[in-house]
Amino acid sequence: MTKQKKSSTKILEEERIIVTSALPYINGVKHLGNLIGSLLPADVYTRYLKLIGKDVIYICGTDDHGTPAEISALEAKKPVDKYCNEMYEVQKEIYDKFGLNFDYFGKTSHKDNHKVTQEIFLALHKNGYISEKTSEQLYSVDEDRYLPDRYVIGTCPKCDYDQARGDQCEACTSLLSPIELKSPKSITNENSKIEIKKVKHFYINLPKLQNKIEEWVESHTEWPNTTLSIARKWLKEGLRERAITRNLKWGIDVPLEGYDDLVFYVWFDAPNGYISMTKTWAETIKKDKSLFDKYWKSDSTKLIQFMGIDNVPFHTVTWPGSLIGSDLGYIAASSVKSFQWLTYEKGKFSTSQNRGIFTDTALELFPADYWRYYLLLIAPERQDTDFLWDGFQNVVNNDLNNLLGNLLNRCITFTHRHNNGIIPKVKAIGDKEKELYIALDECLVEYQATFNDIEFQKPVRALRKFWQASNKYFQEKQPWKAIIDNPDDALDTIGTTAHALRSIAILFAPIAPFTSEKIYEALGYKSKSVHRTNISQVVNWNVLGGREIPEFKSNLFSKIKDKEIKKLKERFGSVESKQVKKKEKKDKKKEAKKIKKQEKDGYIQYDDFAKIKLITAKILNVEEHPKADKLLVLTLDDGKRKDRTVCAGIKEFYNPDELKGRTVIIVDNLKPRKLRGIMSEGMVLACDIDEKSIALLQPDKKTDAGLEVH
RNA sequence: AGCACCGUAGAGUAGCGGUUAACUCGUUGGGCUCAUAACCCAAAGAUCGGCAGGUUCGAAUCCGCCCGGUGCUACCA
């Protein structure tokens, strides 16, 4: 059977494309893991689609609802809506600086999301996919709040651990319901009185939708393996009804009479943000209401969603479930691109432990493109990847600065020095030029093929390969020599290199937009125009001749010094600090555990046995040990020597004469040791019959000395 | 505990059924000197976590078991 090639290329035949990235939660500044886990790749991909001339919009925004937002607002002593507005501005500004080029960056607390969410709920209700159940919920009287499971601690009914959380006891790992806890308390106010109240909640009937969801999932076998296997896992286990409302004040109201104290659960309203934000975009930015339906309710639109792996079930099962069940004509995702985790110096990024780098700090340290390039180069597409300061330094210094930055510098400097700042027109195309053209063609093929498959590491690598080819070209043409004895050829080299840089700028724009602008500017273009250039322009090798270029201002990049990296490691923590020690300890423990286990179950590994080398040996001579009662001194032929001495504790059982000439088994690689003054080089094997007799092990056929025993 | 994903040269990553396992850095040797001590060439270095396991003509690649790492387990988002 031929394996079906997984490709998203067919998506690109569609008229319109919506790209979304997981909505960052409003609560605080995101770290680099969040950035590479969805926001950045979505941006790069959208920019790529625009480069190849697609009609595409990139929609994202903050996810505002939920208890953590309420609590953060409380801590900041601000009303929730005000808090969210402020944090929205903070996040938005950071993303702008990172060059994330959203067509619209909205928020789930916007009135349009209320409308869209309520509309979807009512449709689900009408279509019979909503049910109502009563459940018991803990209520914190002093705080005037119902408590989500994880905001409750108390004593575990099973193991009496007094810090058990409402959903699970960490001590005995049993799954709990908050009502089971003895003496439950609110995490945010331990003194508050707790009551149990009966509350009604709405549930979405996912079991009823299971078949339709399954059918939809199975029509997308082109999804990445991880995405597909997660979706299938949920379906295989069978979907359950899922509560879609919460007893909170901050959220979207349930549009039915008599449910004033209920709002929709964030997981129900947040994904609808993709839809509602597009609505806002169409109506307020584009001032064209028809655009909304054109994008969201058209078979010729494809929806491509980016997210971290933790978000996959909600984008492949639950949210599509509500869209399918509501039957309002909204399209479901064509492609769900998920990312594994980015780790920080071998450990986890952690907000609470302040471990890792946050997006705001990152921008204070280095320009956005440094981060964009490095993160995309190590994008956790198939497996977790590790952010390492050494790696970051290495990539910035070598890839960006040495390969690309210096190439531009060579070319520009040469142009100013030898051609008055005018890019020479290329007159003759020789073999070396043709080689470079081919290198660009190869780069283009790989770049487009991999981008079309929504990959990131690969197009970046394809481009880097072309930087190398360009340097190689320049190096081999030796214009610094040619300028003396063959000036025309030298100028052709410079002209050709300038064109290569122009191609690089265009292709680099989705990945590192700010850098591309700088290169374009250095070549005498208006910087921003690089973003309006179509990919078909890339292979045009004859457009720069005669163009005047500006004075060279500054290098594209600057190197990061070892000292600097050392400081950063100290400031942010790195493997070389605590982590290593911790890990060493952990490894030792594990090793000890392993050995214990072996001892306990009485087995050794094969490897352990393999360490012992047994061979046959022929007894040539036997004498009594002069200083020992029980030892005989054997002289053996071990196949290599005929004077090997081995002491054996068998004097009580054998006469020296009856042993001579026998072939026995000895341990060959036992460390030699003196026994009562005589060096014994090995050990003869025998088994105990009883206390008074033993039997020497011997081969059952006549054998040579020195044969290995297995 | 269950499930999912992962385990490839010193480091970070590709490859995921087929000739010499690829790339970047690092290491060693050489070339060049226009350029930011940058650039170019070459070499060494991996029996692809383990199996005295299975499928196959053939496995890093598929299946099974074991070991190790990480994550998820539906009311944190």
mmCIF file of N, CA and C in Angstrom, chain A residues 43 77 82 115 197 224 236 291 308 310 356 397 409 415 431 449 461 479 488 551 576 578 637 648 654 656 666 671 688:
data_model
loop_
_atom_site.group_PDB
_atom_site.id
_atom_site.type_symbol
_atom_site.label_atom_id
_atom_site.label_comp_id
_atom_site.label_asym_id
_atom_site.label_seq_id
_atom_site.Cartn_x
_atom_site.Cartn_y
_atom_site.Cartn_z
ATOM 1 N N ASP A 43 1.319 33.928 12.048
ATOM 2 C CA ASP A 43 1.705 35.169 11.374
ATOM 3 C C ASP A 43 2.581 34.885 10.158
ATOM 4 N N LYS A 77 -6.939 45.171 41.944
ATOM 5 C CA LYS A 77 -7.936 46.112 42.472
ATOM 6 C C LYS A 77 -8.566 46.962 41.381
ATOM 7 N N LYS A 82 -12.236 46.700 33.039
ATOM 8 C CA LYS A 82 -11.150 47.664 32.905
ATOM 9 C C LYS A 82 -9.809 46.953 32.853
ATOM 10 N N LYS A 115 -23.069 38.331 20.906
ATOM 11 C CA LYS A 115 -24.094 38.029 19.893
ATOM 12 C C LYS A 115 -23.873 36.659 19.269
ATOM 13 N N LYS A 197 -24.511 24.767 47.263
ATOM 14 C CA LYS A 197 -25.781 25.201 46.674
ATOM 15 C C LYS A 197 -26.113 24.337 45.466
ATOM 16 N N PRO A 224 -2.048 16.682 10.611
ATOM 17 C CA PRO A 224 -0.827 16.102 11.199
ATOM 18 C C PRO A 224 -1.187 14.942 12.146
ATOM 19 N N LYS A 236 -12.798 7.936 20.465
ATOM 20 C CA LYS A 236 -12.755 6.520 20.794
ATOM 21 C C LYS A 236 -13.255 6.258 22.210
ATOM 22 N N LEU A 291 -18.648 40.928 3.911
ATOM 23 C CA LEU A 291 -17.390 40.190 4.017
ATOM 24 C C LEU A 291 -17.464 39.064 5.039
ATOM 25 N N GLY A 308 -1.267 25.284 20.375
ATOM 26 C CA GLY A 308 -0.451 24.320 21.101
ATOM 27 C C GLY A 308 -1.223 23.018 21.234
ATOM 28 N N ASP A 310 -2.139 21.312 23.626
ATOM 29 C CA ASP A 310 -3.157 21.247 24.682
ATOM 30 C C ASP A 310 -4.513 21.726 24.201
ATOM 31 N N GLY A 356 12.156 31.245 32.448
ATOM 32 C CA GLY A 356 12.009 31.420 31.018
ATOM 33 C C GLY A 356 11.915 32.888 30.658
ATOM 34 N N ASN A 397 24.611 34.860 15.855
ATOM 35 C CA ASN A 397 25.953 35.225 15.401
ATOM 36 C C ASN A 397 26.305 34.594 14.058
ATOM 37 N N ASN A 409 26.861 43.296 3.713
ATOM 38 C CA ASN A 409 27.941 44.242 3.929
ATOM 39 C C ASN A 409 29.014 44.151 2.833
ATOM 40 N N THR A 415 30.085 47.917 -3.714
ATOM 41 C CA THR A 415 29.354 48.782 -4.646
ATOM 42 C C THR A 415 29.761 50.236 -4.460
ATOM 43 N N ASP A 431 29.145 30.356 -15.809
ATOM 44 C CA ASP A 431 28.786 29.119 -15.109
ATOM 45 C C ASP A 431 28.446 29.346 -13.642
ATOM 46 N N ALA A 449 7.238 24.302 -1.194
ATOM 47 C CA ALA A 449 6.659 22.991 -0.903
ATOM 48 C C ALA A 449 6.447 22.828 0.595
ATOM 49 N N ARG A 461 15.331 26.707 6.807
ATOM 50 C CA ARG A 461 16.582 26.053 6.453
ATOM 51 C C ARG A 461 16.868 26.175 4.953
ATOM 52 N N PRO A 479 35.748 38.757 -6.598
ATOM 53 C CA PRO A 479 35.678 40.083 -7.242
ATOM 54 C C PRO A 479 36.795 41.022 -6.788
ATOM 55 N N ASP A 488 34.953 44.121 -15.451
ATOM 56 C CA ASP A 488 33.577 43.798 -15.869
ATOM 57 C C ASP A 488 33.042 42.600 -15.122
ATOM 58 N N GLU A 551 23.907 55.406 1.424
ATOM 59 C CA GLU A 551 25.079 55.146 2.256
ATOM 60 C C GLU A 551 24.728 54.040 3.238
ATOM 61 N N GLU A 576 23.029 25.290 33.342
ATOM 62 C CA GLU A 576 24.299 25.172 34.051
ATOM 63 C C GLU A 576 24.183 25.537 35.522
ATOM 64 N N LYS A 578 21.128 25.472 38.681
ATOM 65 C CA LYS A 578 20.522 24.497 39.592
ATOM 66 C C LYS A 578 20.080 23.228 38.893
ATOM 67 N N ASP A 637 46.526 -24.442 30.864
ATOM 68 C CA ASP A 637 46.656 -23.980 29.479
ATOM 69 C C ASP A 637 45.340 -23.296 29.127
ATOM 70 N N ALA A 648 42.464 -23.041 43.625
ATOM 71 C CA ALA A 648 41.089 -23.519 43.746
ATOM 72 C C ALA A 648 40.907 -24.197 45.095
ATOM 73 N N TYR A 654 39.594 -33.473 45.808
ATOM 74 C CA TYR A 654 40.305 -34.106 44.704
ATOM 75 C C TYR A 654 41.773 -34.331 45.046
ATOM 76 N N PRO A 656 45.537 -34.321 43.614
ATOM 77 C CA PRO A 656 46.196 -33.625 42.504
ATOM 78 C C PRO A 656 46.297 -34.484 41.251
ATOM 79 N N ILE A 666 36.798 -21.983 33.383
ATOM 80 C CA ILE A 666 37.246 -20.957 34.326
ATOM 81 C C ILE A 666 36.681 -19.588 33.953
ATOM 82 N N LYS A 671 39.360 -10.441 38.183
ATOM 83 C CA LYS A 671 40.567 -9.694 38.542
ATOM 84 C C LYS A 671 41.525 -10.584 39.349
ATOM 85 N N ASP A 688 28.286 -27.526 44.041
ATOM 86 C CA ASP A 688 28.219 -28.277 45.291
ATOM 87 C C ASP A 688 27.204 -29.400 45.165
#
